[in-house]
Short mmCIF file of C-alpha atoms in Angstrom, two decimals:
data_model
loop_
_atom_site.label_atom_id
_atom_site.label_comp_id
_atom_site.label_asym_id
_atom_site.label_seq_id
_atom_site.Cartn_x
_atom_site.Cartn_y
_atom_site.Cartn_z
CA MET A 15 99.13 65.83 115.02
CA PRO A 16 101.38 63.92 112.61
CA GLY A 17 104.74 65.04 111.37
CA ILE A 18 106.50 64.86 108.00
CA HIS A 19 105.43 62.43 105.30
CA ASP A 20 106.01 62.05 101.57
CA ALA A 21 106.70 65.22 99.59
CA HIS A 22 104.47 66.54 96.82
CA VAL A 23 106.12 69.49 95.05
CA HIS A 24 104.34 71.81 92.61
CA CYS A 25 105.68 74.39 90.11
CA ASP A 26 104.53 78.02 90.35
CA ARG A 27 105.03 81.55 91.83
CA GLU A 28 106.37 84.94 90.68
CA ALA A 29 107.20 88.15 92.59
CA SER A 30 109.17 91.44 92.51
CA MET A 31 110.42 94.06 94.97
CA LYS A 32 111.50 97.72 95.00
CA LYS A 33 113.86 99.66 97.22
CA GLY A 34 112.50 102.27 99.62
CA PRO A 35 114.33 105.21 101.24
CA ASN A 36 117.09 104.91 103.85
CA ASN A 37 116.88 101.62 105.74
CA ASN A 38 113.39 100.90 104.41
CA ARG A 39 112.70 98.24 101.83
CA GLN A 40 109.59 98.39 99.67
CA THR A 41 108.25 95.00 98.67
CA GLU A 42 106.00 94.40 95.70
CA ARG A 43 104.27 91.13 94.87
CA ASN A 44 101.66 91.00 92.14
CA SER A 45 101.55 94.85 92.08
CA ILE A 46 100.87 95.06 95.84
CA LYS A 47 103.57 97.01 97.68
CA GLU A 48 104.83 96.78 101.25
CA LEU A 49 107.28 99.11 102.96
CA HIS A 50 109.47 97.61 105.71
CA ARG A 51 111.76 99.37 108.17
CA THR A 52 114.54 97.74 110.17
CA LEU A 53 113.30 96.77 113.61
CA GLN A 54 116.64 97.25 115.29
CA TYR A 55 120.35 97.91 114.91
CA ASN A 56 122.68 96.12 117.33
CA PRO A 57 125.94 98.08 117.70
CA ASP A 58 127.60 95.15 119.47
CA THR A 59 127.11 92.81 116.50
CA ASP A 60 126.93 95.57 113.85
CA LEU A 61 123.76 93.95 112.49
CA TYR A 62 120.47 95.31 111.24
CA LYS A 63 117.35 93.19 111.55
CA PHE A 64 114.18 93.30 109.48
CA GLN A 65 111.57 91.32 111.42
CA ASN A 66 108.19 89.86 110.45
CA VAL A 67 108.55 90.61 106.75
CA ARG A 68 105.40 89.15 105.24
CA TYR A 69 105.92 86.72 102.37
CA GLY A 70 102.41 85.24 102.26
CA GLN A 71 98.82 86.03 103.11
CA SER A 72 97.35 84.71 106.33
CA PRO A 73 96.60 81.03 105.47
CA THR A 74 93.15 81.04 107.06
CA GLY A 75 89.64 80.49 105.76
CA ASP A 76 89.72 79.34 102.15
CA LEU A 77 93.54 79.58 102.18
CA ARG A 78 93.89 77.11 105.06
CA PHE A 79 95.66 73.90 103.91
CA ARG A 80 96.39 75.62 100.58
CA ALA A 81 99.62 76.73 98.90
CA PRO A 82 100.78 80.19 100.07
CA GLN A 83 99.51 83.28 98.27
CA SER A 84 101.20 86.65 97.75
CA PRO A 85 100.54 89.40 100.35
CA ILE A 86 97.84 91.98 99.73
CA GLU A 87 98.91 94.75 102.15
CA SER A 88 99.26 98.33 100.96
CA GLY A 89 102.61 100.12 100.90
CA LYS A 90 101.19 103.27 102.50
CA VAL A 91 101.95 102.01 106.02
CA VAL A 92 105.53 101.34 107.12
CA GLN A 93 105.86 97.85 108.61
CA THR A 94 108.26 97.81 111.57
CA GLY A 95 107.91 94.11 112.40
CA THR A 96 107.28 94.53 116.12
CA GLY A 97 105.97 91.62 118.16
CA THR A 98 106.57 87.88 117.97
CA ARG A 99 104.57 85.46 115.88
CA ILE A 100 105.20 81.76 115.38
CA CYS A 101 103.30 79.13 113.47
CA PRO A 102 101.23 76.74 115.63
CA GLN A 103 103.46 73.88 116.70
CA GLY A 104 102.73 70.23 115.99
CA GLN A 105 104.29 67.05 117.35
CA PRO A 106 103.29 63.44 116.61
CA GLN A 107 102.32 61.39 119.66
CA TRP A 108 104.97 58.74 118.94
CA GLN A 109 107.64 61.41 119.19
CA ALA A 110 106.25 62.80 122.44
CA LYS A 111 106.20 59.30 123.97
CA THR A 112 109.78 58.65 122.82
CA LEU A 113 111.01 61.91 124.33
CA MET A 114 109.34 60.98 127.63
CA ALA A 115 111.14 57.63 127.62
CA ILE A 116 114.45 59.37 126.89
CA GLY A 117 113.84 61.66 129.83
CA LYS A 118 113.17 58.70 132.10
CA TYR A 119 116.50 57.03 131.37
CA SER A 120 118.74 60.03 130.67
CA ASN A 121 119.32 60.76 134.37
CA LEU A 122 120.98 57.32 134.69
CA LYS A 123 119.02 56.60 137.88
CA ALA A 124 116.59 54.13 136.30
CA PRO A 125 118.23 50.83 135.24
CA PHE A 126 117.95 50.47 131.48
CA THR A 127 116.54 47.37 129.82
CA LEU A 128 115.22 46.98 126.30
CA GLU A 129 111.94 45.64 127.66
CA GLY A 130 111.58 48.62 129.97
CA TRP A 131 112.35 51.01 127.12
CA VAL A 132 109.64 49.50 124.89
CA GLU A 133 107.14 49.48 127.75
CA ALA A 134 107.86 53.12 128.59
CA ILE A 135 107.06 54.10 125.01
CA GLU A 136 104.00 51.90 124.52
CA ASN A 137 102.40 52.76 127.87
CA GLY A 138 103.52 56.36 128.08
CA MET A 139 100.82 58.97 128.60
CA VAL A 140 101.30 62.05 126.46
CA PRO A 141 100.68 65.21 128.51
CA PRO A 142 98.23 67.83 127.23
CA GLY A 143 99.78 69.93 124.49
CA TYR A 144 101.15 73.35 125.32
CA ILE A 145 99.99 76.22 123.12
CA ASN A 146 102.45 79.09 122.86
CA ALA A 147 100.79 82.47 123.38
CA ASN A 148 102.56 83.77 120.25
CA ALA A 149 101.21 80.99 118.03
CA THR A 150 98.96 82.18 115.22
CA GLU A 151 97.94 80.93 111.81
CA ASP A 152 98.90 84.34 110.41
CA CYS A 153 102.57 83.43 110.55
CA LEU A 154 103.93 83.41 106.99
CA LEU A 155 106.71 85.83 107.89
CA LEU A 156 110.49 85.95 107.66
CA ASP A 157 113.37 87.81 109.31
CA VAL A 158 116.45 89.24 107.60
CA HIS A 159 119.74 89.82 109.49
CA ILE A 160 122.25 92.04 107.67
CA PRO A 161 125.70 93.43 108.49
CA LYS A 162 125.60 97.23 108.50
CA LYS A 163 128.09 97.70 105.67
CA VAL A 164 126.20 95.20 103.52
CA LEU A 165 122.89 97.02 103.94
CA LYS A 166 124.51 100.35 103.10
CA ALA A 167 125.97 98.88 99.91
CA ALA A 168 122.72 97.17 98.88
CA GLY A 169 121.59 98.13 95.42
CA THR A 170 124.75 100.12 94.61
CA LYS A 171 127.04 99.52 91.65
CA ASN A 172 130.78 100.11 91.77
CA LYS A 173 132.08 99.93 88.21
CA GLU A 174 135.52 101.18 89.29
CA ASN A 175 136.03 98.27 91.64
CA PRO A 176 134.61 95.05 90.18
CA ARG A 177 136.36 93.08 92.93
CA ARG A 178 134.18 94.79 95.53
CA ARG A 179 131.09 94.31 93.39
CA ARG A 180 131.70 90.57 93.29
CA ARG A 181 132.18 90.48 97.03
CA LEU A 182 128.71 91.90 97.44
CA ARG A 183 127.29 88.81 95.78
CA LEU A 184 126.78 87.40 99.21
CA GLN A 185 125.88 83.96 100.33
CA ARG A 186 122.95 83.69 102.67
CA ARG A 187 121.47 81.02 104.89
CA LEU A 188 117.79 80.24 104.56
CA TRP A 189 115.85 78.01 106.91
CA PRO A 190 113.98 77.77 110.20
CA THR A 191 116.47 78.06 113.06
CA LEU A 192 116.45 78.23 116.85
CA PHE A 193 119.79 80.04 116.85
CA GLU A 194 120.56 83.76 116.82
CA PRO A 195 122.81 84.28 113.76
CA SER A 196 125.20 86.97 115.01
CA GLY A 197 127.85 84.36 115.85
CA ILE A 198 128.00 82.75 112.42
CA LEU A 199 127.98 86.17 110.74
CA ALA A 200 130.87 87.31 112.95
CA GLN A 201 132.84 84.12 112.25
CA ALA A 202 132.39 84.54 108.49
CA GLN A 203 133.86 88.01 108.74
CA SER A 204 136.74 87.24 111.12
CA ALA A 205 137.80 83.90 109.64
CA PHE A 206 137.15 84.45 105.93
CA ASN A 207 136.68 88.22 105.55
CA GLN A 208 133.26 87.55 104.03
CA ASP A 209 129.75 88.74 104.80
CA PHE A 210 126.38 87.26 104.01
CA VAL A 211 122.71 87.96 104.59
CA PHE A 212 120.95 85.57 106.97
CA VAL A 213 117.24 84.86 106.48
CA THR A 214 115.00 82.80 108.75
CA LEU A 215 111.39 81.91 108.08
CA ASN A 216 108.20 80.60 109.58
CA CYS A 217 106.42 77.78 107.79
CA ARG A 218 103.30 75.82 108.70
CA LEU A 219 103.77 72.80 110.97
CA GLY A 220 101.84 69.70 111.97
CA ALA A 221 98.50 69.25 110.24
CA PHE A 222 98.65 72.83 108.96
CA GLY A 223 101.69 72.06 106.83
CA TRP A 224 102.17 68.30 106.50
CA LEU A 225 98.84 66.67 105.65
CA ASN A 226 99.53 64.61 102.53
CA SER A 227 96.74 62.09 102.12
CA ALA A 228 95.32 61.75 98.63
CA LYS A 229 92.08 62.99 100.21
CA VAL A 230 93.77 66.33 100.94
CA LEU A 231 94.04 67.13 97.25
CA ALA A 232 90.24 67.35 96.93
CA ASP A 233 90.10 70.46 99.15
CA GLY A 234 93.72 71.55 99.66
CA ASP A 235 97.39 71.17 98.76
CA ALA A 236 99.55 68.38 100.18
CA ASN A 237 102.61 69.28 102.25
CA ALA A 238 101.91 73.01 102.35
CA ALA A 239 105.04 73.50 104.49
CA LEU A 240 107.28 72.61 101.56
CA LEU A 241 105.34 75.06 99.41
CA ASP A 242 105.84 77.76 102.06
CA GLN A 243 109.57 77.12 102.01
CA ARG A 244 109.82 77.25 98.24
CA PHE A 245 107.69 80.39 98.20
CA VAL A 246 110.37 82.04 100.35
CA LEU A 247 113.08 80.78 98.01
CA GLN A 248 111.25 82.55 95.18
CA TRP A 249 110.84 85.65 97.37
CA ASP A 250 114.59 85.53 97.81
CA GLN A 251 115.22 85.39 94.08
CA ASP A 252 113.23 88.58 93.58
CA ASN A 253 114.13 90.54 96.69
CA ILE A 254 117.41 89.61 98.34
CA HIS A 255 119.50 92.04 96.26
CA LEU A 256 117.76 94.90 98.07
CA PHE A 257 119.33 93.65 101.30
CA GLY A 258 122.81 93.26 99.80
CA GLY A 259 122.54 89.58 98.89
CA SER A 260 122.69 87.74 95.60
CA LYS A 261 120.04 85.45 94.16
CA ASP A 262 122.86 83.55 92.44
CA HIS A 263 124.61 82.59 95.69
CA VAL A 264 121.93 81.04 97.89
CA THR A 265 122.59 78.37 100.52
CA ILE A 266 119.74 76.64 102.34
CA MET A 267 120.37 75.16 105.77
CA GLY A 268 118.28 73.21 108.25
CA GLU A 269 118.48 71.32 111.55
CA PRO A 270 116.88 69.25 112.97
CA GLY A 271 113.33 69.62 111.67
CA GLY A 272 114.65 71.65 108.75
CA ARG A 273 117.09 68.88 107.80
CA SER A 274 114.55 66.72 106.01
CA PRO A 275 113.02 69.57 103.96
CA VAL A 276 116.52 70.55 102.77
CA LEU A 277 116.91 67.04 101.35
CA ARG A 278 113.44 67.23 99.76
CA HIS A 279 114.32 70.49 98.03
CA LEU A 280 117.57 68.95 96.80
CA ILE A 281 115.54 66.12 95.27
CA ALA A 282 113.09 68.58 93.70
CA ALA A 283 116.00 70.61 92.27
CA GLY A 284 117.07 67.51 90.36
CA THR A 285 113.68 67.07 88.70
CA LYS A 286 112.11 68.74 85.68
CA CYS A 287 110.22 71.21 87.89
CA LYS A 288 111.45 74.47 86.34
CA SER A 289 110.41 76.73 89.24
CA THR A 290 112.58 74.71 91.63
CA LYS A 291 115.74 74.90 89.52
CA LYS A 292 118.20 77.69 90.30
CA LEU A 293 116.39 78.72 93.51
CA PHE A 294 119.53 77.82 95.46
CA GLN A 295 123.10 76.75 94.73
CA GLN A 296 124.22 75.03 97.94
CA ALA A 297 122.59 73.12 100.78
CA ILE A 298 123.56 72.25 104.36
CA SER A 299 121.54 69.42 105.88
CA GLN A 300 122.70 69.24 109.49
CA SER A 301 122.37 65.84 111.21
CA PRO A 302 121.75 64.54 107.68
CA ALA A 303 120.77 60.92 108.34
CA ASP A 304 117.22 60.81 106.98
CA ILE A 305 115.91 57.66 108.64
CA PRO A 306 112.33 56.45 108.18
CA VAL A 307 110.09 57.74 110.97
CA ALA A 308 107.40 55.78 112.73
CA THR A 309 104.13 57.04 111.33
CA SER A 310 100.63 55.94 110.52
CA ASP A 311 98.96 55.75 107.16
CA PRO A 312 98.38 59.28 105.76
CA ASP A 313 94.69 58.55 105.20
CA GLU A 314 94.36 57.37 108.79
CA LEU A 315 96.00 60.53 110.11
CA TYR A 316 93.79 62.67 107.89
CA ASP A 317 90.64 60.92 109.13
CA ARG A 318 91.77 61.21 112.74
CA PHE A 319 92.42 64.92 112.38
CA LEU A 320 88.93 65.48 110.96
CA SER A 321 87.35 63.37 113.69
CA ILE A 322 88.98 65.56 116.36
CA LEU A 323 87.51 68.59 114.61
CA LYS A 324 84.15 66.84 114.02
CA ALA A 325 84.43 67.86 110.37
CA ASP A 326 83.28 65.78 107.39
CA ASN A 327 86.05 66.94 105.06
CA LEU A 328 88.91 69.40 104.73
CA ASP A 329 86.65 72.03 103.18
CA ALA A 330 84.50 71.97 106.32
CA ALA A 331 87.63 72.30 108.46
CA LYS A 332 88.42 75.61 106.76
CA SER A 333 85.46 77.26 108.52
CA ILE A 334 86.37 76.02 112.01
CA SER A 335 87.83 78.53 114.46
CA SER A 336 91.58 79.03 114.57
CA ALA A 337 91.65 78.13 118.28
CA ALA A 338 89.99 74.77 117.62
CA ILE A 339 92.35 73.97 114.75
CA ILE A 340 95.43 74.88 116.80
CA THR A 341 94.24 72.64 119.64
CA ALA A 342 93.58 69.74 117.25
CA ASN A 343 97.08 70.20 115.83
CA ILE A 344 98.63 69.08 119.13
CA THR A 345 96.02 66.48 120.12
#
């Protein structure tokens, strides 16, 4: 299904968090607590990792196509974050056809002509979509990577050494990434003698996160993916100090699909939307050229999505099985 379209940003969200014992962290959002334990410690990189930290309820049923909501789990059970979960993937057909054409000519065996390039795109047959076995709608989760010494110092105050206290106001990187962060954390330490906390997140993709037709607003929230991302930025404001970071030194970073949202959040930060202000201080938009993408009319994409589901409206689509929705997302 279709990719990114115009951004609609809303103002809301509050949360808080409390520290648990040892290397546990006890989260609290709207008086509902969660207790998380580090999944692993890597002695080679000297990093701890909290995995699958829940920042939002499962966006299914009535919450499907809606803004994220705070978790409701109880803090009586320690969450270890085992397993892998990703949000269902989505790719517009125009992009799939373009990638096929690139593959045809990238081996340099086929003679390139502009006419052949256009024909390869227009007449290309998109193969059936692949559904990752780890894909699930219940994917509003994030991971936190922390240097050992930073985690040990988290939440402590050193009045005798204000220089050290300032150093613990750590920068962090926030955004979806395909890269394991141990390299950038090691470089920050070796080159600049600095540490930071690295956070990655899942957000909804394809039709789950980027429907933005005016018709969506009757039964849902437009561009839910941007709302997921900002929800994590608010989570960060309330919780990152427990991991040794600082809410006052936040850097967001994205590439390539995360590039465009970074720019959208920069735009929102310059508006009068109070909840967007001060959520981050710096931004890195990798491959920053934000060119217009070939796309259809949002209403047309919305209608096409519903026709695949055989649903009359978005409200009806909320009761359709997760498997059917995930399949429609890549059709």
